[in-house]
Every structure is written in C-alpha cells, then in structure tokens.
mmCIF file of C-alpha atoms in Angstrom:
data_model
loop_
_atom_site.group_PDB
_atom_site.id
_atom_site.type_symbol
_atom_site.label_atom_id
_atom_site.label_comp_id
_atom_site.label_asym_id
_atom_site.label_seq_id
_atom_site.Cartn_x
_atom_site.Cartn_y
_atom_site.Cartn_z
ATOM 1 C CA THR P 627 1.434 -24.078 0.938
ATOM 2 C CA LEU P 628 -1.472 -26.519 0.877
ATOM 3 C CA LEU P 629 -3.925 -23.779 1.856
ATOM 4 C CA ALA P 630 -2.525 -21.600 -0.943
ATOM 5 C CA GLY P 631 -3.196 -24.447 -3.374
ATOM 6 C CA ILE P 632 -6.744 -24.848 -2.069
ATOM 7 C CA THR P 633 -7.516 -21.138 -2.442
ATOM 8 C CA ALA P 634 -5.985 -21.141 -5.942
ATOM 9 C CA ALA P 635 -8.183 -24.135 -6.782
ATOM 10 C CA MET P 636 -11.254 -22.247 -5.568
ATOM 11 C CA ALA P 637 -10.340 -19.300 -7.797
ATOM 12 C CA ILE P 638 -9.991 -21.625 -10.797
ATOM 13 C CA LEU P 639 -13.356 -23.259 -10.076
ATOM 14 C CA ILE P 640 -14.945 -19.785 -10.050
ATOM 15 C CA ARG P 641 -13.100 -18.474 -13.128
ATOM 16 C CA PRO P 642 -11.296 -21.273 -15.009
ATOM 17 C CA ASN P 643 -9.448 -18.811 -17.238
ATOM 18 C CA LEU P 644 -7.309 -17.896 -14.197
ATOM 19 C CA VAL P 645 -5.420 -21.190 -14.635
ATOM 20 C CA PRO P 646 -2.318 -19.338 -15.971
ATOM 21 C CA LEU P 647 -1.887 -17.783 -12.514
ATOM 22 C CA ALA P 648 -1.210 -21.195 -10.959
ATOM 23 C CA PRO P 649 2.191 -21.674 -12.684
ATOM 24 C CA VAL P 650 3.197 -18.178 -11.537
ATOM 25 C CA LEU P 651 2.530 -19.127 -7.926
ATOM 26 C CA GLY P 652 4.189 -22.531 -8.377
ATOM 27 C CA MET P 653 7.363 -20.966 -9.783
ATOM 28 C CA TRP P 654 7.390 -18.454 -6.937
ATOM 29 C CA ILE P 655 7.251 -21.319 -4.418
ATOM 30 C CA LEU P 656 10.235 -22.932 -6.135
ATOM 31 C CA TRP P 657 12.174 -19.668 -6.183
ATOM 32 C CA ARG P 658 11.347 -18.830 -2.575
ATOM 33 C CA GLN P 659 12.622 -22.242 -1.448
ATOM 34 C CA ARG P 660 15.671 -22.178 -3.731
ATOM 35 C CA GLU P 661 18.101 -22.648 -0.812
ATOM 36 C CA ASN P 662 16.263 -25.694 0.526
ATOM 37 C CA ASP P 663 16.790 -29.334 -0.359
ATOM 38 C CA HIS P 664 15.510 -30.315 -3.813
ATOM 39 C CA ARG P 665 13.119 -32.888 -2.359
ATOM 40 C CA ASP P 666 11.587 -30.301 -0.025
ATOM 41 C CA ARG P 667 11.012 -27.957 -2.951
ATOM 42 C CA VAL P 668 9.337 -30.700 -4.974
ATOM 43 C CA ARG P 669 7.163 -31.670 -2.002
ATOM 44 C CA LEU P 670 5.949 -28.096 -1.538
ATOM 45 C CA VAL P 671 5.152 -27.691 -5.221
ATOM 46 C CA MET P 672 3.215 -30.955 -5.145
ATOM 47 C CA LEU P 673 1.277 -29.788 -2.065
ATOM 48 C CA PHE P 674 0.341 -26.607 -3.903
ATOM 49 C CA SER P 675 -0.369 -28.344 -7.223
ATOM 50 C CA ALA P 676 -2.570 -31.214 -5.996
ATOM 51 C CA PRO P 677 -5.754 -29.178 -5.341
ATOM 52 C CA VAL P 678 -5.081 -27.013 -8.410
ATOM 53 C CA VAL P 679 -4.853 -30.072 -10.670
ATOM 54 C CA LEU P 680 -7.997 -31.501 -9.075
ATOM 55 C CA ALA P 681 -9.857 -28.249 -9.795
ATOM 56 C CA CYS P 682 -8.659 -28.271 -13.418
ATOM 57 C CA LEU P 683 -9.765 -31.885 -13.884
ATOM 58 C CA THR P 684 -13.140 -31.087 -12.325
ATOM 59 C CA ILE P 685 -13.716 -28.160 -14.676
ATOM 60 C CA ALA P 686 -12.573 -30.243 -17.654
ATOM 61 C CA TRP P 687 -14.987 -33.044 -16.703
ATOM 62 C CA ILE P 688 -17.904 -30.611 -16.276
ATOM 63 C CA ASN P 689 -17.180 -28.960 -19.634
ATOM 64 C CA ALA P 690 -16.785 -32.279 -21.433
ATOM 65 C CA THR P 691 -20.028 -33.583 -19.900
ATOM 66 C CA LEU P 692 -22.137 -30.511 -20.571
ATOM 67 C CA PHE P 693 -20.565 -28.986 -23.668
ATOM 68 C CA GLY P 694 -18.728 -31.836 -25.422
ATOM 69 C CA SER P 695 -15.146 -30.661 -24.858
ATOM 70 C CA PRO P 696 -12.876 -29.987 -21.849
ATOM 71 C CA LEU P 697 -12.034 -26.605 -23.393
ATOM 72 C CA ALA P 698 -15.626 -25.542 -24.076
ATOM 73 C CA SER P 699 -17.971 -23.830 -21.660
ATOM 74 C CA GLY P 700 -21.404 -22.296 -21.469
ATOM 75 C CA TYR P 701 -19.876 -19.121 -22.904
ATOM 76 C CA GLY P 702 -18.555 -20.917 -25.985
ATOM 77 C CA ALA P 703 -15.368 -22.556 -27.220
ATOM 78 C CA THR P 704 -12.029 -21.235 -26.003
ATOM 79 C CA GLY P 705 -11.082 -20.155 -29.525
ATOM 80 C CA GLN P 706 -14.211 -18.003 -29.692
ATOM 81 C CA LEU P 707 -13.564 -16.338 -26.343
ATOM 82 C CA PHE P 708 -9.851 -15.555 -26.653
ATOM 83 C CA SER P 709 -8.205 -14.027 -29.707
ATOM 84 C CA SER P 710 -5.239 -11.792 -30.490
ATOM 85 C CA ALA P 711 -7.638 -9.676 -32.544
ATOM 86 C CA ASN P 712 -9.163 -8.443 -29.263
ATOM 87 C CA VAL P 713 -5.943 -7.071 -27.787
ATOM 88 C CA LEU P 714 -5.901 -3.536 -29.219
ATOM 89 C CA THR P 715 -9.583 -2.972 -28.461
ATOM 90 C CA ASN P 716 -9.134 -4.169 -24.889
ATOM 91 C CA VAL P 717 -5.958 -2.120 -24.382
ATOM 92 C CA ARG P 718 -7.897 1.024 -25.280
ATOM 93 C CA ARG P 719 -10.947 0.144 -23.213
ATOM 94 C CA TYR P 720 -9.321 -1.228 -20.064
ATOM 95 C CA GLY P 721 -6.629 1.433 -20.210
ATOM 96 C CA GLY P 722 -9.234 4.175 -20.485
ATOM 97 C CA TRP P 723 -11.395 2.744 -17.722
ATOM 98 C CA LEU P 724 -8.418 2.336 -15.408
ATOM 99 C CA ALA P 725 -7.233 5.892 -16.020
ATOM 100 C CA GLU P 726 -10.740 7.295 -15.564
ATOM 101 C CA THR P 727 -11.668 5.400 -12.407
ATOM 102 C CA GLN P 728 -8.248 5.086 -10.710
ATOM 103 C CA THR P 729 -6.333 8.038 -12.260
ATOM 104 C CA PRO P 730 -3.156 7.495 -14.358
ATOM 105 C CA ILE P 731 -1.271 6.865 -11.104
ATOM 106 C CA VAL P 732 -2.425 3.273 -11.462
ATOM 107 C CA PHE P 733 -0.024 2.745 -14.370
ATOM 108 C CA ALA P 734 2.872 4.168 -12.389
ATOM 109 C CA GLY P 735 1.858 1.774 -9.628
ATOM 110 C CA LEU P 736 2.210 -1.224 -11.947
ATOM 111 C CA ILE P 737 5.675 -0.040 -12.956
ATOM 112 C CA ALA P 738 6.563 0.481 -9.294
ATOM 113 C CA LEU P 739 6.030 -3.230 -8.628
ATOM 114 C CA PHE P 740 8.927 -4.003 -10.962
ATOM 115 C CA VAL P 741 11.087 -1.160 -9.659
ATOM 116 C CA ARG P 742 10.646 -2.315 -6.074
ATOM 117 C CA SER P 743 11.366 -5.927 -7.103
ATOM 118 C CA SER P 744 7.917 -7.153 -6.059
ATOM 119 C CA LEU P 745 8.181 -9.749 -8.793
ATOM 120 C CA LEU P 746 5.386 -12.028 -7.578
ATOM 121 C CA LEU P 747 2.913 -9.144 -7.349
ATOM 122 C CA ALA P 748 4.032 -7.773 -10.717
ATOM 123 C CA ALA P 749 3.753 -11.185 -12.389
ATOM 124 C CA VAL P 750 0.260 -11.815 -11.014
ATOM 125 C CA ALA P 751 -0.964 -8.391 -12.155
ATOM 126 C CA ILE P 752 0.557 -8.731 -15.634
ATOM 127 C CA VAL P 753 -0.805 -12.257 -16.168
ATOM 128 C CA VAL P 754 -4.329 -11.269 -15.080
ATOM 129 C CA ILE P 755 -4.316 -8.216 -17.340
ATOM 130 C CA ALA P 756 -2.888 -10.232 -20.235
ATOM 131 C CA ILE P 757 -5.615 -12.872 -19.902
ATOM 132 C CA TYR P 758 -8.335 -10.293 -20.354
ATOM 133 C CA LEU P 759 -6.605 -8.396 -23.132
ATOM 134 C CA PHE P 760 -7.219 -11.490 -25.262
ATOM 135 C CA TYR P 761 -10.779 -11.985 -23.961
ATOM 136 C CA ILE P 762 -13.885 -10.929 -25.858
ATOM 137 C CA PRO P 763 -14.284 -7.125 -25.581
ATOM 138 C CA PHE P 764 -16.932 -5.596 -23.341
ATOM 139 C CA ASP P 765 -18.181 -2.025 -23.612
ATOM 140 C CA ALA P 766 -18.929 -1.029 -20.008
ATOM 141 C CA TRP P 767 -16.520 0.267 -17.349
ATOM 142 C CA TRP P 768 -17.707 -2.277 -14.795
ATOM 143 C CA SER P 769 -15.939 -4.927 -16.879
ATOM 144 C CA LEU P 770 -12.972 -3.896 -14.718
ATOM 145 C CA ARG P 771 -14.371 -6.502 -12.310
ATOM 146 C CA PHE P 772 -12.518 -9.082 -14.399
ATOM 147 C CA LEU P 773 -9.273 -7.562 -13.138
ATOM 148 C CA LEU P 774 -10.143 -8.052 -9.448
ATOM 149 C CA PRO P 775 -7.389 -10.680 -8.951
ATOM 150 C CA ALA P 776 -4.920 -7.923 -9.903
ATOM 151 C CA TRP P 777 -6.514 -5.277 -7.682
ATOM 152 C CA PRO P 778 -4.455 -5.923 -4.520
ATOM 153 C CA GLU P 779 -1.287 -5.583 -6.597
ATOM 154 C CA VAL P 780 -2.578 -2.392 -8.216
ATOM 155 C CA CYS P 781 -3.370 -0.907 -4.793
ATOM 156 C CA ILE P 782 0.036 -1.833 -3.388
ATOM 157 C CA GLY P 783 1.799 -0.344 -6.426
ATOM 158 C CA THR P 784 -0.225 2.868 -6.192
ATOM 159 C CA SER P 785 0.623 3.144 -2.495
ATOM 160 C CA ALA P 786 4.294 2.658 -3.317
ATOM 161 C CA VAL P 787 4.187 5.546 -5.807
ATOM 162 C CA ILE P 788 2.527 7.868 -3.292
ATOM 163 C CA ALA P 789 4.975 6.793 -0.573
ATOM 164 C CA ALA P 790 7.930 7.485 -2.901
ATOM 165 C CA ALA P 791 6.573 10.941 -3.755
ATOM 166 C CA ALA P 792 6.046 11.668 -0.072
ATOM 167 C CA HIS P 793 9.556 10.499 0.774
ATOM 168 C CA ALA P 794 10.964 12.860 -1.852
ATOM 169 C CA ALA P 795 9.097 15.721 -0.178
ATOM 170 C CA GLY P 796 11.207 15.324 2.955
ATOM 171 C CA ARG P 797 9.691 16.995 5.989
ATOM 172 C CA ARG P 798 6.468 17.599 4.062
ATOM 173 C CA ARG P 799 5.918 13.900 3.417
ATOM 174 C CA ARG P 800 2.934 13.594 5.766
ATOM 175 C CA GLU P 801 1.213 16.514 4.071
ATOM 176 C CA VAL P 802 1.856 14.967 0.651
ATOM 177 C CA GLN P 803 0.419 11.642 1.777
ATOM 178 C CA ALA P 804 -2.649 13.309 3.281
ATOM 179 C CA VAL P 805 -3.310 15.387 0.156
ATOM 180 C CA ALA P 806 -2.909 12.329 -2.070
ATOM 181 C CA LEU P 807 -5.232 10.227 0.094
ATOM 182 C CA VAL P 808 -7.958 12.864 0.367
ATOM 183 C CA GLY P 809 -7.606 13.872 -3.291
ATOM 184 C CA LEU P 810 -7.890 10.326 -4.610
ATOM 185 C CA GLY P 811 -10.792 9.626 -2.278
ATOM 186 C CA LEU P 812 -12.749 12.672 -3.412
ATOM 187 C CA TYR P 813 -11.946 12.099 -7.083
ATOM 188 C CA THR P 814 -12.980 8.442 -7.109
ATOM 189 C CA THR P 815 -16.164 9.219 -5.155
ATOM 190 C CA VAL P 816 -17.162 11.839 -7.740
ATOM 191 C CA VAL P 817 -16.335 9.462 -10.603
ATOM 192 C CA ALA P 818 -18.241 6.592 -8.972
ATOM 193 C CA ASN P 819 -21.292 8.830 -8.556
ATOM 194 C CA ARG P 820 -21.080 10.002 -12.172
ATOM 195 C CA LEU P 821 -20.823 6.420 -13.418
ATOM 196 C CA GLY P 822 -23.906 5.360 -11.476
ATOM 197 C CA ALA P 823 -22.341 3.401 -8.623
ATOM 198 C CA PHE P 824 -24.801 5.011 -6.168
ATOM 199 C CA PRO P 825 -28.136 4.719 -8.014
ATOM 200 C CA GLU P 826 -31.417 6.036 -6.667
ATOM 201 C CA GLY P 827 -34.039 3.460 -5.835
ATOM 202 C CA GLU P 828 -33.277 -0.246 -5.633
ATOM 203 C CA GLY P 829 -30.306 -0.403 -7.977
ATOM 204 C CA GLU P 830 -28.806 -3.901 -7.960
ATOM 205 C CA ARG P 831 -31.192 -4.854 -5.151
ATOM 206 C CA ARG P 832 -33.832 -5.383 -7.858
ATOM 207 C CA TYR P 833 -32.451 -8.870 -8.527
ATOM 208 C CA ALA P 834 -33.217 -9.954 -4.981
ATOM 209 C CA THR P 835 -36.618 -8.220 -5.042
ATOM 210 C CA ILE P 836 -37.695 -10.059 -8.201
ATOM 211 C CA ALA P 837 -36.446 -13.354 -6.779
ATOM 212 C CA GLU P 838 -38.415 -12.809 -3.575
ATOM 213 C CA LEU P 839 -41.509 -12.070 -5.664
ATOM 214 C CA VAL P 840 -40.987 -15.351 -7.539
ATOM 215 C CA ARG P 841 -40.635 -17.204 -4.230
ATOM 216 C CA GLN P 842 -43.875 -15.707 -2.915
ATOM 217 C CA ALA P 843 -45.943 -16.035 -6.084
ATOM 218 C CA THR P 844 -44.940 -19.437 -7.464
ATOM 219 C CA ASP P 845 -45.020 -23.029 -6.341
ATOM 220 C CA PRO P 846 -41.621 -24.559 -5.340
ATOM 221 C CA SER P 847 -41.912 -27.037 -8.220
ATOM 222 C CA SER P 848 -42.478 -24.303 -10.822
ATOM 223 C CA LEU P 849 -40.241 -24.026 -13.867
ATOM 224 C CA ILE P 850 -38.924 -20.470 -14.199
ATOM 225 C CA LEU P 851 -37.450 -19.228 -17.485
ATOM 226 C CA ALA P 852 -34.891 -16.485 -16.940
ATOM 227 C CA SER P 853 -31.742 -14.960 -18.402
ATOM 228 C CA ILE P 854 -29.870 -12.436 -16.270
ATOM 229 C CA HIS P 855 -32.065 -13.283 -13.268
ATOM 230 C CA ALA P 856 -31.293 -17.026 -13.350
ATOM 231 C CA GLY P 857 -28.557 -16.893 -10.687
ATOM 232 C CA PRO P 858 -30.362 -14.539 -8.253
ATOM 233 C CA LEU P 859 -33.539 -16.624 -8.572
ATOM 234 C CA ARG P 860 -31.735 -19.736 -7.384
ATOM 235 C CA TYR P 861 -29.905 -17.852 -4.648
ATOM 236 C CA TYR P 862 -32.724 -15.744 -3.196
ATOM 237 C CA ALA P 863 -35.866 -17.702 -4.134
#
C-alpha cells in the first residue's frame, strides 16, 4: 500500500493534473478492505495518502513560488487550461484518434471493463479520459500520449472483447484469437507507418543530436536560449 502511494505520488509530480486518480485508488483500498477492522482500513488509507499528500504540497509550493499561485503552472492558470467548452472538441478528436489508431474495438473494450466488473480499471480509465476532455484541445494524433495512464486498462478491455468473441466461436476460438491478433498487429503497423511513427533519417533523435552539438561547441557556462529543445539540452548536453 505504501509503495502504491509512492508510485502515485511520482505520477502526480510528473503530471499534477492526475491528482483526481488518487481518490479513486484510495476508495478502492477502502472497498477492498471492507471486511477488515475499521482501524486497519484507516491505517492503509493513511499509508497510501501520505506520499500523495506530500507530492501535492510539493507541487503547490513550487507553483506558488514560481507562478504566484498553488493552482498556476508554467502552462498557465488552471482555469485557462481546463474548461467545459473544450469537451465536445476533445470528444471528436480523441474519439477519432482512438478509432483510427486502435480500431473501434477500443470502445467495446472500455465497456467490457464495466461488464466484467473490473470497476477499478474502468474508473481509472474514465477519470483519465475525463481529465483530458476538459483540457485545452490539441490537433495532433500523438496527443493520445496524455491518455497513457489509461492505456493498460484499454489493452485489458480490448483483450477481454477478443477473448469473449473467441469463446463464442467454440472450437474455433484459437483461430479467432490468432486472426484478431495478427489483424490488429498488421493494421496498427500500417497506420503507424502512415502517421509517421517510423520516419526516415534521424526522426526524434534530432533532439539528442542538437544537444550533443551544443555540448561540443559551447562552453559549460554558456547561456543557451531554447524552446522545444530546452529539456533535451539539459538531459543530453
């Protein structure tokens, strides 16, 4: 339980807007231990919550120090980043990207989590998706990276759908599973290639190449002005 709290705290430190996932996990701990003594349940929740609260306080202190408010960040104020006006745009975009890159089976997989009573997995997936439906819209398919915390749940749900279809096929279930696996693999490989996931030349390696050039060509005390290369410069140079 303590390790779960520590890993949740790490996730919040990386992406503070994942804070709403912490109560989901806390409530699941309470529900899972519902037959235990009340004091044991409280102790476990406190073990989980301690590192999470510490992470939240750390982020709040950093934001208040650098940006003047615990709820502000380098991206802007919370009210500027999240709005109900973004929901319909994000539903269309994320829905389209999911269907294009993962096939519509992905939506059946999300439903399957509820049908199979995988309530924790379903809740995590729904909360993550809901967070980003309110977030500022992006216009590129690789914005699906925001949904990575929901990806394990999506994969498990998709597998459940394929397994159910295979089970319904009776003696042909192995053939159904094999066709589904190979078909999805080929489809997503073709889509990934079409969307530029396998670029010619350096591709994303260019960030490291430029950073290495900066390291070779500049003095360690140099001041480097950068935008998208700021992180790679610090990491590689």
